[in-house]
Tab-separated table of C-alpha atoms and ligand atoms in Angstrom:
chain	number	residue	atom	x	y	z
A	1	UNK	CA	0.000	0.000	0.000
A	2	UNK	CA	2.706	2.498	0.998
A	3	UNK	CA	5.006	1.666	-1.985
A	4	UNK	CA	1.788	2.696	-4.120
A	5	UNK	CA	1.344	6.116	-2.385
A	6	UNK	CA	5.221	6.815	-2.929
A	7	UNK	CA	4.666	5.291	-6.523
A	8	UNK	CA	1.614	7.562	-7.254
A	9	UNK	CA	3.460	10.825	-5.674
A	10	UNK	CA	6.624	10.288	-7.677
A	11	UNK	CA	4.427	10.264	-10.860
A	12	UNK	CA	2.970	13.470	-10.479
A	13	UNK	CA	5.869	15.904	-11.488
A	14	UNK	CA	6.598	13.016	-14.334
A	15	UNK	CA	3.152	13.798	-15.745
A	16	UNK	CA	3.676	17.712	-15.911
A	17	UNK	CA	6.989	17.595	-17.106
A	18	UNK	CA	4.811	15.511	-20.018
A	19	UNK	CA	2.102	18.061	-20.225
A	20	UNK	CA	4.504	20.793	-20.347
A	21	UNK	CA	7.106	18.401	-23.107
A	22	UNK	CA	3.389	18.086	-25.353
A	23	UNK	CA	2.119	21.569	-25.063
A	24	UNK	CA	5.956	22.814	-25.919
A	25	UNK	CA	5.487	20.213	-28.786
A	26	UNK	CA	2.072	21.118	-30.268
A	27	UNK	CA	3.278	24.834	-30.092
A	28	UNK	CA	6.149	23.758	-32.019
A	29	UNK	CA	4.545	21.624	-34.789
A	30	UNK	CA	1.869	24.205	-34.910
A	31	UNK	CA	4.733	27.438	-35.872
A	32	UNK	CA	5.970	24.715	-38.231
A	33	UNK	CA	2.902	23.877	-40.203
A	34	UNK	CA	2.044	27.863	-40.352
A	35	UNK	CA	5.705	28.228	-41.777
A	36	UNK	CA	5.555	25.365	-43.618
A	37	UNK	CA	2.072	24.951	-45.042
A	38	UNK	CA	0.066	28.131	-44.708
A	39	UNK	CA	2.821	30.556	-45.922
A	40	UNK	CA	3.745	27.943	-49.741
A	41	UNK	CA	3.101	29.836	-52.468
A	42	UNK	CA	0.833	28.185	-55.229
A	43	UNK	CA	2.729	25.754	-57.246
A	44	UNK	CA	2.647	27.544	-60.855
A	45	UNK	CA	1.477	26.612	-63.504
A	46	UNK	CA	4.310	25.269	-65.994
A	47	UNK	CA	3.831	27.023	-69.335
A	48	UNK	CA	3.217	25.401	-72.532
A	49	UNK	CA	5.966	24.715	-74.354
A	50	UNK	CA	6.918	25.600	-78.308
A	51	UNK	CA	3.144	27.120	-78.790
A	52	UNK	CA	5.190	28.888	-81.378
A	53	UNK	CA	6.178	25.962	-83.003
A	54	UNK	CA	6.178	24.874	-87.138
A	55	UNK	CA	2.220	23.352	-87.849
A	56	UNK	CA	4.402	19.980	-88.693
A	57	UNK	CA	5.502	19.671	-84.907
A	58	UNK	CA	1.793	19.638	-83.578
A	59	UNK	CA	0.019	16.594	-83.131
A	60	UNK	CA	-4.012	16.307	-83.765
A	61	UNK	CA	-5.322	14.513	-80.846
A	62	UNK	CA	-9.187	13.095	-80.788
A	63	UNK	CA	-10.423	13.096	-77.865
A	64	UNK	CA	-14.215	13.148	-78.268
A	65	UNK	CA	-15.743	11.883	-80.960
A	66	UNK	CA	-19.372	11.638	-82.495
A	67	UNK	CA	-20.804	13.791	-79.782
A	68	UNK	CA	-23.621	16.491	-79.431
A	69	UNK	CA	-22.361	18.448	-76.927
A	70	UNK	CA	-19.787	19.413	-74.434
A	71	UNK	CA	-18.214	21.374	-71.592
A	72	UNK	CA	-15.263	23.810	-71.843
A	73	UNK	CA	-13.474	26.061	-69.462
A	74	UNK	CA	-10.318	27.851	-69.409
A	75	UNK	CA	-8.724	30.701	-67.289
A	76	UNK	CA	-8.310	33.239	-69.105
A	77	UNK	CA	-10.217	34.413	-72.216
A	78	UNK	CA	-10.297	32.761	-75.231
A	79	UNK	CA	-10.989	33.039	-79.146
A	80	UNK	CA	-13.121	30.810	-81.264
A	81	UNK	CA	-11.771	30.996	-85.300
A	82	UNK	CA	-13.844	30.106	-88.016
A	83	UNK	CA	-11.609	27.898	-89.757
A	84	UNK	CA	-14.051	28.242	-92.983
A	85	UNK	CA	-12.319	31.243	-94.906
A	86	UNK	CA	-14.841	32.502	-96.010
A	87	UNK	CA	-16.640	33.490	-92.804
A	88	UNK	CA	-15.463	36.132	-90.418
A	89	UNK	CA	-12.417	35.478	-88.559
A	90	UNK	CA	-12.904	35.118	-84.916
A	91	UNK	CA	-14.505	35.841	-81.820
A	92	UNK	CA	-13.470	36.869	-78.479
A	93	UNK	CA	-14.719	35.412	-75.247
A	94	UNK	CA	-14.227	37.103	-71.967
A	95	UNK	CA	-12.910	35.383	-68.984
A	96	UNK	CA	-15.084	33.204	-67.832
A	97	UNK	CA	-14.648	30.957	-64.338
A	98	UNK	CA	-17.720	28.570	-64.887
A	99	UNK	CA	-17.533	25.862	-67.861
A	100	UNK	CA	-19.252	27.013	-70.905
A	101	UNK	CA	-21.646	24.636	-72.978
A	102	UNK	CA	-20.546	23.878	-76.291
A	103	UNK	CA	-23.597	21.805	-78.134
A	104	UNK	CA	-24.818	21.154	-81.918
A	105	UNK	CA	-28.653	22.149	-82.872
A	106	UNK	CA	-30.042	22.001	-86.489
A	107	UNK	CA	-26.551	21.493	-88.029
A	108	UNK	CA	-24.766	24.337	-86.125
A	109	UNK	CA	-22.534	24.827	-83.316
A	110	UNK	CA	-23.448	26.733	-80.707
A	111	UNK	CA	-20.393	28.319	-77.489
A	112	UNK	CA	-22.063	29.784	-74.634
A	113	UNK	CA	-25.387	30.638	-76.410
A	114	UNK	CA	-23.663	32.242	-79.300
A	115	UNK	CA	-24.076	30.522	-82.485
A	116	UNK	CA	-21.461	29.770	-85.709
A	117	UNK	CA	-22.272	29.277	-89.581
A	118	UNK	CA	-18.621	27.583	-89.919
A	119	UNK	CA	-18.692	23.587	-89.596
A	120	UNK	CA	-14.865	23.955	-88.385
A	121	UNK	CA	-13.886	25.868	-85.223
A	122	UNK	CA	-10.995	26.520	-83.148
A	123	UNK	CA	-11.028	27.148	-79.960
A	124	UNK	CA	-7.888	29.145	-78.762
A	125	UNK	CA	-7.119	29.627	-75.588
A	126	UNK	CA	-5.067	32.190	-73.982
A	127	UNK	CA	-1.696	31.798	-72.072
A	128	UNK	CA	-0.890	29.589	-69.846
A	129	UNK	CA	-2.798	27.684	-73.429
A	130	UNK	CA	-4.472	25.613	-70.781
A	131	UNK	CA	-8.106	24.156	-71.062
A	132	UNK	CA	-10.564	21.645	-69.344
A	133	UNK	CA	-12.598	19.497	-71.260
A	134	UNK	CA	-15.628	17.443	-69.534
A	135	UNK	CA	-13.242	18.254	-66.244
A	136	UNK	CA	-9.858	17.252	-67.925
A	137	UNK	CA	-7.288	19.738	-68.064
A	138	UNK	CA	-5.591	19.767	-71.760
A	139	UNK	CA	-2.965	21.869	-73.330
A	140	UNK	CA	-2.984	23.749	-76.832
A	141	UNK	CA	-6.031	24.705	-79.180
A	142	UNK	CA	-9.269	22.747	-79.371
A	143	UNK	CA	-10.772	21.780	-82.871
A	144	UNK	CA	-14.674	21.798	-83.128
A	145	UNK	CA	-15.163	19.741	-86.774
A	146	UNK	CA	-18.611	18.584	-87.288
A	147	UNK	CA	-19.347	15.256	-88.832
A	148	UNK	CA	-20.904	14.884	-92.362
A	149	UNK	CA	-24.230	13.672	-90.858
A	150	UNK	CA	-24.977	17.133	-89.238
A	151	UNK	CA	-26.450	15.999	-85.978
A	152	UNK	CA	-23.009	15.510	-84.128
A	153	UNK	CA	-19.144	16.494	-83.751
A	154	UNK	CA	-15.651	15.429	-82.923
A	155	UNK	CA	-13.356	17.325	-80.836
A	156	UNK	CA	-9.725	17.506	-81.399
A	157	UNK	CA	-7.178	18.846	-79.452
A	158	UNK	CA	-4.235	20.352	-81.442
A	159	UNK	CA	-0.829	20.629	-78.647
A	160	UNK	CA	2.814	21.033	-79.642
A	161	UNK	CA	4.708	17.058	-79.786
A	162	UNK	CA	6.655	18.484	-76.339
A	163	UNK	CA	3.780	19.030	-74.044
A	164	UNK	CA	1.923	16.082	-76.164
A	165	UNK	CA	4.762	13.884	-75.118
A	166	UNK	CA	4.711	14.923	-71.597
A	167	UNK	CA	1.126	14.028	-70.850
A	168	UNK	CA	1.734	10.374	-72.579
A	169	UNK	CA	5.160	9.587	-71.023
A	170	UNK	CA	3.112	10.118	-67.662
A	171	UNK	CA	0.542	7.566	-69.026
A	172	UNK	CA	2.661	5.021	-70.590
A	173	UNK	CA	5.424	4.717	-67.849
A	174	UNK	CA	5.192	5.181	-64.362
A	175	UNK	CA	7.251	8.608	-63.179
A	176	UNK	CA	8.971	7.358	-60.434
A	177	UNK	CA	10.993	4.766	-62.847
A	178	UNK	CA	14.853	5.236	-63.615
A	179	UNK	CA	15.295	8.720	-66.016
A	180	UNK	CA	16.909	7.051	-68.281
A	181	UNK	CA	13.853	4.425	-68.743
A	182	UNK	CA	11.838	7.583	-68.969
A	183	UNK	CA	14.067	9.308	-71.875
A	184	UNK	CA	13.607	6.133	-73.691
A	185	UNK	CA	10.612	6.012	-73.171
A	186	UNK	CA	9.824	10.020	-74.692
A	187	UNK	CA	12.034	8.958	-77.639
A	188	UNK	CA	10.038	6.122	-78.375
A	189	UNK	CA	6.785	8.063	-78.092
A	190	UNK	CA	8.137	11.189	-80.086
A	191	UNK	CA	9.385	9.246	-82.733
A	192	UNK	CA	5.754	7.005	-83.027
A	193	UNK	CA	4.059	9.849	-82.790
A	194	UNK	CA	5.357	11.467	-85.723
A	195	UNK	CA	5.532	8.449	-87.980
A	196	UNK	CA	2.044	8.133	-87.234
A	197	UNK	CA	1.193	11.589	-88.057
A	198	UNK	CA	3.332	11.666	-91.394
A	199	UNK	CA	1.496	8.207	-92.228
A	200	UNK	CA	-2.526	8.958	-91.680
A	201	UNK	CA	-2.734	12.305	-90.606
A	202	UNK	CA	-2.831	13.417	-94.065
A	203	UNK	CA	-5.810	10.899	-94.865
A	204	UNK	CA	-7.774	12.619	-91.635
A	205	UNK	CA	-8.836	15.140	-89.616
A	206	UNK	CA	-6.839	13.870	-86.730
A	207	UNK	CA	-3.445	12.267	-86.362
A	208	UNK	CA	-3.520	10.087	-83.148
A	209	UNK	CA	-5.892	8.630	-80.812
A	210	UNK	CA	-5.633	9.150	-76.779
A	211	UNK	CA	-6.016	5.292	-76.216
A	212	UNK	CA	-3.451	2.765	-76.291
A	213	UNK	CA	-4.283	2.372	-79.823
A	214	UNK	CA	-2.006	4.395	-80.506
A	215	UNK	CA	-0.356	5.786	-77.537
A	216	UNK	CA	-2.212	6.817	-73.853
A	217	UNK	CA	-2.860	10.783	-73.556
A	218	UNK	CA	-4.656	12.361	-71.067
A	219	UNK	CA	-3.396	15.608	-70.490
A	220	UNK	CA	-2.139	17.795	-67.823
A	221	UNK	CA	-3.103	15.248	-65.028
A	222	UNK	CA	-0.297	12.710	-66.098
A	223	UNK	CA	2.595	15.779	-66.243
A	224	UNK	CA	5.579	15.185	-63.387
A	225	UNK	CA	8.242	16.954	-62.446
A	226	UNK	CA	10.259	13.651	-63.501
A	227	UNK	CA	8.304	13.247	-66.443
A	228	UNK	CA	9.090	17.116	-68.007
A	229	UNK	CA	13.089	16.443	-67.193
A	230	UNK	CA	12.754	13.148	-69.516
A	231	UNK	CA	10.575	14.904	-72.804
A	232	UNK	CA	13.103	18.011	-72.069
A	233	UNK	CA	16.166	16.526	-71.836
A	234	UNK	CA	15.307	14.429	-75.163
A	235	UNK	CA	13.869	17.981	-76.545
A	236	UNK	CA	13.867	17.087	-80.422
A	237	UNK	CA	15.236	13.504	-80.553
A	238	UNK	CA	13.737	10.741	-82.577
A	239	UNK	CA	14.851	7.569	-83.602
A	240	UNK	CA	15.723	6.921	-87.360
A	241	UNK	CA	16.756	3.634	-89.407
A	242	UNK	CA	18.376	3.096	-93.010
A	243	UNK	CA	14.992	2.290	-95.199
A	244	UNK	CA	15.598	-0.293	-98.337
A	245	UNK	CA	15.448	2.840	-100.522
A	246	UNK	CA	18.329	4.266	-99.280
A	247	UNK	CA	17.018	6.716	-97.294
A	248	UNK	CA	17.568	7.704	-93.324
A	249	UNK	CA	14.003	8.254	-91.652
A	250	UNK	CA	12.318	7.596	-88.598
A	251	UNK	CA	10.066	4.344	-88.510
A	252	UNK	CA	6.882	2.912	-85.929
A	253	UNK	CA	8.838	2.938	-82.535
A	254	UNK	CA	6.005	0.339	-81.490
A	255	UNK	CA	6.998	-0.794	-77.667
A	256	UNK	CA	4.891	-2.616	-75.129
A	257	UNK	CA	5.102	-3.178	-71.342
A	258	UNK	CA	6.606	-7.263	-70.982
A	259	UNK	CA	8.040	-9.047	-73.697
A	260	UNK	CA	8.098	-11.993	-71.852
A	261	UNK	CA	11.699	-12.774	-72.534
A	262	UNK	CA	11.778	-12.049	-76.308
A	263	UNK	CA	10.412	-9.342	-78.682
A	264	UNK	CA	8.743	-10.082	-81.765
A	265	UNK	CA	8.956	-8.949	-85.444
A	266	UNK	CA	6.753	-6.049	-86.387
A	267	UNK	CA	5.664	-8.257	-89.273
A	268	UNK	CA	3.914	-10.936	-87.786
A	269	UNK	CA	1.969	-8.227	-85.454
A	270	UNK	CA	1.153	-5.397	-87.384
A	271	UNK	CA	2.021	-6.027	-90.800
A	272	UNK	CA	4.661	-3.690	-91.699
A	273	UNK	CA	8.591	-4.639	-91.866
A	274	UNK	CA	11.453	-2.482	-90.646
A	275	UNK	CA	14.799	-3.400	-89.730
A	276	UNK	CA	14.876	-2.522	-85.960
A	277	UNK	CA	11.562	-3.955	-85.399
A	278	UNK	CA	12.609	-7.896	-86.138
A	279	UNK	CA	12.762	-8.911	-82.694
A	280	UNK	CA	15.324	-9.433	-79.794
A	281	UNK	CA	16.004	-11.489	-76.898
A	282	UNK	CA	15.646	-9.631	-73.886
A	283	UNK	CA	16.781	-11.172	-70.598
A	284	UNK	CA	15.695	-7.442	-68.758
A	285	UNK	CA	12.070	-7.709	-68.149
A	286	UNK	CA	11.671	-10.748	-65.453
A	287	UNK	CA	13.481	-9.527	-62.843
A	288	UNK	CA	11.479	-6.152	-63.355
A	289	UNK	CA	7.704	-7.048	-63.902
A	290	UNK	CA	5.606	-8.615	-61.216
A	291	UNK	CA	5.359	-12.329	-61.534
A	292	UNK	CA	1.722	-11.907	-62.778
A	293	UNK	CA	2.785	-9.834	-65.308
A	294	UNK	CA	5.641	-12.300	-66.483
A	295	UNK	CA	3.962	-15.729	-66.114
A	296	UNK	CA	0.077	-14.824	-66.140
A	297	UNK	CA	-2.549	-16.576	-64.809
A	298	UNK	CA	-4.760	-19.088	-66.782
A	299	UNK	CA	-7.758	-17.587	-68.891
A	300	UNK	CA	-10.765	-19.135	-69.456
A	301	UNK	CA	-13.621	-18.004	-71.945
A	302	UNK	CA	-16.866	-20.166	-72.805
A	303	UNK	CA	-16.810	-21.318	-76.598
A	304	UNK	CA	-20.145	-19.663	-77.672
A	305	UNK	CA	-18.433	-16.339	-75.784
A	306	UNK	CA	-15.089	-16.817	-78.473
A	307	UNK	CA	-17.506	-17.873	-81.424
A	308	UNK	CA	-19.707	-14.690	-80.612
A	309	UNK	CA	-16.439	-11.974	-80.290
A	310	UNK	CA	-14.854	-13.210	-83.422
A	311	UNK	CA	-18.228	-12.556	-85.028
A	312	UNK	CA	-18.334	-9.145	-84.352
A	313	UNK	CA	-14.981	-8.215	-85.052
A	314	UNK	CA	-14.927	-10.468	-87.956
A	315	UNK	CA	-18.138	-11.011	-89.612
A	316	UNK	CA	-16.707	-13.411	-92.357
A	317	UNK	CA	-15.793	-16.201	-89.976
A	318	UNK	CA	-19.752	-17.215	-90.184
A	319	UNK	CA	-18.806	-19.309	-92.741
A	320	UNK	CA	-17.374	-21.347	-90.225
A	321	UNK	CA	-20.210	-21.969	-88.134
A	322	UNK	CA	-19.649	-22.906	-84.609
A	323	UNK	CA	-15.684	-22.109	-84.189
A	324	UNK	CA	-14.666	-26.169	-82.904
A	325	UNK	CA	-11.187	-25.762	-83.242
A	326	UNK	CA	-8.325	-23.264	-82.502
A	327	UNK	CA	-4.891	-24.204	-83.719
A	328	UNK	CA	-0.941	-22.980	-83.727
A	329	UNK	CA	-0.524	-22.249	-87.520
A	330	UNK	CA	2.477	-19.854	-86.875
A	331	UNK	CA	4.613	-19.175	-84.135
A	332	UNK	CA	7.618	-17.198	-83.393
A	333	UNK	CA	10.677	-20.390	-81.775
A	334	UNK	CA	12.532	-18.818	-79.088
A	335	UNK	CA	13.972	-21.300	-77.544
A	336	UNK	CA	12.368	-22.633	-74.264
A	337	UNK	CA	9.197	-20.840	-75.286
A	338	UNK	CA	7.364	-19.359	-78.433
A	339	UNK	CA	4.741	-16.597	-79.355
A	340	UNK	CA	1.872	-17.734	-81.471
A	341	UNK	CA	1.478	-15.199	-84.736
A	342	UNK	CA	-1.055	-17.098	-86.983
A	343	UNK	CA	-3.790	-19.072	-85.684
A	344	UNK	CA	-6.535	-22.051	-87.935
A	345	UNK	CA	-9.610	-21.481	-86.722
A	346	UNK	CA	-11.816	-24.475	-87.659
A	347	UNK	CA	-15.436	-24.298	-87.715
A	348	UNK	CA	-18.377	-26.549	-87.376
A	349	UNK	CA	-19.106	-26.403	-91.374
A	350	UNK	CA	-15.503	-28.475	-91.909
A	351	UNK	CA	-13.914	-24.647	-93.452
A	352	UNK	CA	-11.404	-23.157	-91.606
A	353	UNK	CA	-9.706	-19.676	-91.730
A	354	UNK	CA	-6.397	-17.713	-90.649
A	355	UNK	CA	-6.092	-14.603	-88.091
A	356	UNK	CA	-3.492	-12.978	-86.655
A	357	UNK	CA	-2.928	-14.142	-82.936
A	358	UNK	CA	-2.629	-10.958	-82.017
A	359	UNK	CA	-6.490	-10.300	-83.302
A	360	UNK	CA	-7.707	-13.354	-81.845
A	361	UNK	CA	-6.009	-12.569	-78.587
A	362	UNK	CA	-7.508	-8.745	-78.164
A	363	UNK	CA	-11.215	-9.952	-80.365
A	364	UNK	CA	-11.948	-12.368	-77.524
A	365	UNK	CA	-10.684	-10.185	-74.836
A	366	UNK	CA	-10.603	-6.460	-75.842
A	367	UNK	CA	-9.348	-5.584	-72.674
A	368	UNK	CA	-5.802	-7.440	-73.215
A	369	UNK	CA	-5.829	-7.538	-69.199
A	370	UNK	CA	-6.734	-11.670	-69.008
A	371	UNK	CA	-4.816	-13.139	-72.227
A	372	UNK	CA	-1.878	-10.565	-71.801
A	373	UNK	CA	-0.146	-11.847	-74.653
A	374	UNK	CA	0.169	-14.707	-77.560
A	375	UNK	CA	3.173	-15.708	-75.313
A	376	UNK	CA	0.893	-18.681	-74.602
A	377	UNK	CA	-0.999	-22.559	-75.459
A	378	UNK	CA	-4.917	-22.583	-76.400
A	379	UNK	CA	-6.541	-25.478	-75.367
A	380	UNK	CA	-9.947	-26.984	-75.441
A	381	UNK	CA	-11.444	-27.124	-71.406
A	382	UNK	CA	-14.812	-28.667	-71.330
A	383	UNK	CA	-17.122	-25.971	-72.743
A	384	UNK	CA	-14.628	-23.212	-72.523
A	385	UNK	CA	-10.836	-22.000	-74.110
A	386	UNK	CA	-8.376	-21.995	-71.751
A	387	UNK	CA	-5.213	-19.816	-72.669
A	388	UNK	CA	-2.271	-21.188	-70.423
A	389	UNK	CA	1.407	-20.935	-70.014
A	390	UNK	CA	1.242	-17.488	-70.232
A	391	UNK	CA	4.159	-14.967	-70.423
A	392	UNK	CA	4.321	-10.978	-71.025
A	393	UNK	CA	1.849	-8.666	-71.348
A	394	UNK	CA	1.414	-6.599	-74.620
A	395	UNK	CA	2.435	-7.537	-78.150
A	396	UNK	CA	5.777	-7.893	-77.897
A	397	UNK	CA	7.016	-5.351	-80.427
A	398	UNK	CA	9.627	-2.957	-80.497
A	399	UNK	CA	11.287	-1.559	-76.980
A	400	UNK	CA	10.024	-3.752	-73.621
A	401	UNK	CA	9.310	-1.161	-71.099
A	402	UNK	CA	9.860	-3.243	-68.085
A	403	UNK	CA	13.265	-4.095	-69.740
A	404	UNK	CA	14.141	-0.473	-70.420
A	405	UNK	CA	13.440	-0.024	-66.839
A	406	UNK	CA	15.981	-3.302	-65.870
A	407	UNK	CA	18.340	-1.803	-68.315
A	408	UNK	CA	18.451	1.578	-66.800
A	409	UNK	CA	18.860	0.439	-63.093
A	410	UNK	CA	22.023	-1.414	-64.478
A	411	UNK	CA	22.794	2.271	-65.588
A	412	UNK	CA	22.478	2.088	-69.347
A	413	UNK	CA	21.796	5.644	-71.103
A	414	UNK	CA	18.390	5.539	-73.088
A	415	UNK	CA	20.432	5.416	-75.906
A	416	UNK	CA	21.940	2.371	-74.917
A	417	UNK	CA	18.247	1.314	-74.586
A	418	UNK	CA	16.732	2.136	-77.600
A	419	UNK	CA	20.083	0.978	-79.654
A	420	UNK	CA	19.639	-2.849	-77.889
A	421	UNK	CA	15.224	-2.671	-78.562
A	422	UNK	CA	15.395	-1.393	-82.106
A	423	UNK	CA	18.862	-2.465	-83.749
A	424	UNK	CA	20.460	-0.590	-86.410
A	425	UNK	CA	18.452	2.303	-85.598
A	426	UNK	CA	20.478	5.866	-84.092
A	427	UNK	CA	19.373	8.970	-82.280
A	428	UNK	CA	18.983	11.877	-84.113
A	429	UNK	CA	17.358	15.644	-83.798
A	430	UNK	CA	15.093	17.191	-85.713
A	431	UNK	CA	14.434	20.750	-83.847
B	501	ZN	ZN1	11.301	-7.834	-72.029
């Protein structure tokens, strides 16, 4: 009992010395937050880059398309230019904090109320050149073009290749990876982004899409400090090969996230055939993707499911009738393993046909996020496909991101990178 009295008195100076060691504490984290938090300035907004720049360094990006109507704000004022000459040039819109409706009725455009005889419009922002469409902040101009049919419109965001290639390294690689990974990566982009342009930009209104059909964009939102060092410190650089004319020019820096242990030749995938794209080993990814990504789980899809999405996407295989059999006719040997490239699809009329793995693999799952890659066996499972052995995740062509990323950490340059994924091809600038 006593030792408890003595116990309890001996505790009470311990607890104020406490009360008086928080209070000093609170007081002190409190000055520090006030210094700290409640005195930062704004982060700025970064400008946008080469707004000045030559019409053949901007890329066309669709982002809406087939749509009646629309939401737009920016900052600061903005113009809208007829881009039909023969209407009056432009009009000016005040500032204006609150998004403004953009919609089409009886054929015409209509911004904030006002409406426009042209069937082409540009919306131009002014400085910082920063917009948000439907909520998602964009850089550059914005393209009004509506569709033959008269009832809708696309929307098309025209930004300089810099700030273009800022927004899709963000998307395509994750910011925190090695900067030299990341400098391969804008290379890569840069140089895919203009091939693309050169090569169907001229046949339509629009040069890339913001999917990963051709490469991912979404704008300010995927910018990083680490991300702006890699597109800057690459400012102007794009890959180039010796073509069979004779000629030095860039060609499609395809890449995709896991080879799986070897890269394929562009010509089983998509068709086309360039030196750098025939496919190397690449011994960088597996130690750098997660093991799902590497070795992927089994898929399974029920038969009428498979008969169904090839259907869609391919209405010719109803010749076929019921699809009964799915075999190897192609594959790419690499050793211990192999990537199908040409599948027999045999039907239950006795005709068969040929696709592409690579269409079979993203008709039956458009996602890509179950069979990851043709890095794999198809077999029959009761009433369903079953995709197994799985390795990689992508097609397979041109620079493997996770192995840029191994590569850099054992402190290659990105040249060094893009030099090993697309042989025989060098770094060269065009600004
Ligand atoms: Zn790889």
């Amino acid at each position: 009992m006593s030792s408890l009295i003595v116990t309890q008195l001996a505790a009470k100076p311990r607890k104020l010395i406490h009360r008086v060691y928080r209070s000093v504490f609170w007081v002190a984290l409190s000055i520090y937050l006030m210094i700290h938090l409640g005195c930062k300035p704004r982060e700025l907004v970064r400008p946008t880059p080469q707004i000045d720049a030559a019409q053949r360094y901007w890329v066309r990006v669709l982002l809406l398309n087939n749509i009646t109507d629309c939401n737009v704000q920016t900052a600061s004022y903005f113009n809208v230019i007829n881009l039909d000459e023969s209407l009056p040039l432009e009009t000016s819109f005040s500032s204006l904090e609150n998004p403004i409706r953009i919609k089409i009725s009886a054929g015409k455009l209509t911004i904030a109320g006002r409406t426009f005889k042209s069937s082409k419009l540009l919306v131009y922002p002014n400085e910082p050149y920063i917009f948000s469409l439907n909520g998602s902040e964009y850089r550059g101009k914005l393209e009004l073009i509506i569709n033959p049919d008269g009832n809708t419109f696309d929307v098309i965001n025209l930004v300089p290749l810099e700030p273009y290639l800022a927004s899709v390294v963000g998307a395509e690689m994750p910011d925190y990876w090695e900067p030299e990974a990341l400098k391969a990566q804008a290379i890569a982009a840069r140089t895919y982004c203009l091939y693309i342009k050169n090569r169907f930009g001229t046949k339509r209104n629009w040069d890339v899409s913001k999917t990963q059909a051709n490469q991912v964009y979404l704008g300010v939102k995927t910018e990083s400090a680490p991300v702006w060092n890699a597109v800057n410190n690459t400012y102007g650089e794009v890959l180039t090969c010796r073509h069979p004319d004779g000629t030095e020019d860039i060609f499609p820096t395809y890449y995709s996230s896991v080879c799986g242990g070897h890269t394929e030749n562009s010509k089983n995938v998509f068709g086309d055939s360039f030196g750098p794209l025939a496919g190397v080993a690449c011994p960088y990814c597996k130690d750098t993707a997660k093991l799902t990504l590497f070795f992927w789980p089994m898929a399974q899809f029920a038969k009428s499911t498979v008969t169904t999405r090839l259907f869609q996407k391919y209405p010719q295989l109803k010749q076929l009738g019921k699809i009964t059999d799915i075999l190897p006719a192609e594959q790419s040997d690499y050793g211990t393993f192999s990537r199908l490239t040409k599948i027999k699809l045999v039907g239950s009329t006795g005709k068969s046909d040929f696709l592409r793995a690579e269409d079979l693999r993203l008709s039956i799952d458009p996602t890509g996020k179950q069979i990851q890659s043709t890095i794999c066996q198809i077999k029959k499972w009761d009433d369903k496909w079953a995709f197994l052995a799985g390795r990689g995740w992508g097609h397979g062509v041109g620079m493997c991101q996770h192995g840029a990323q191994g590569m850099a950490r054992q402190g290659k340059t990105a040249e060094r990178i893009l030099t090993y994924y697309y042989p025989g091809s060098k770094v060269v600038n065009i600004y």
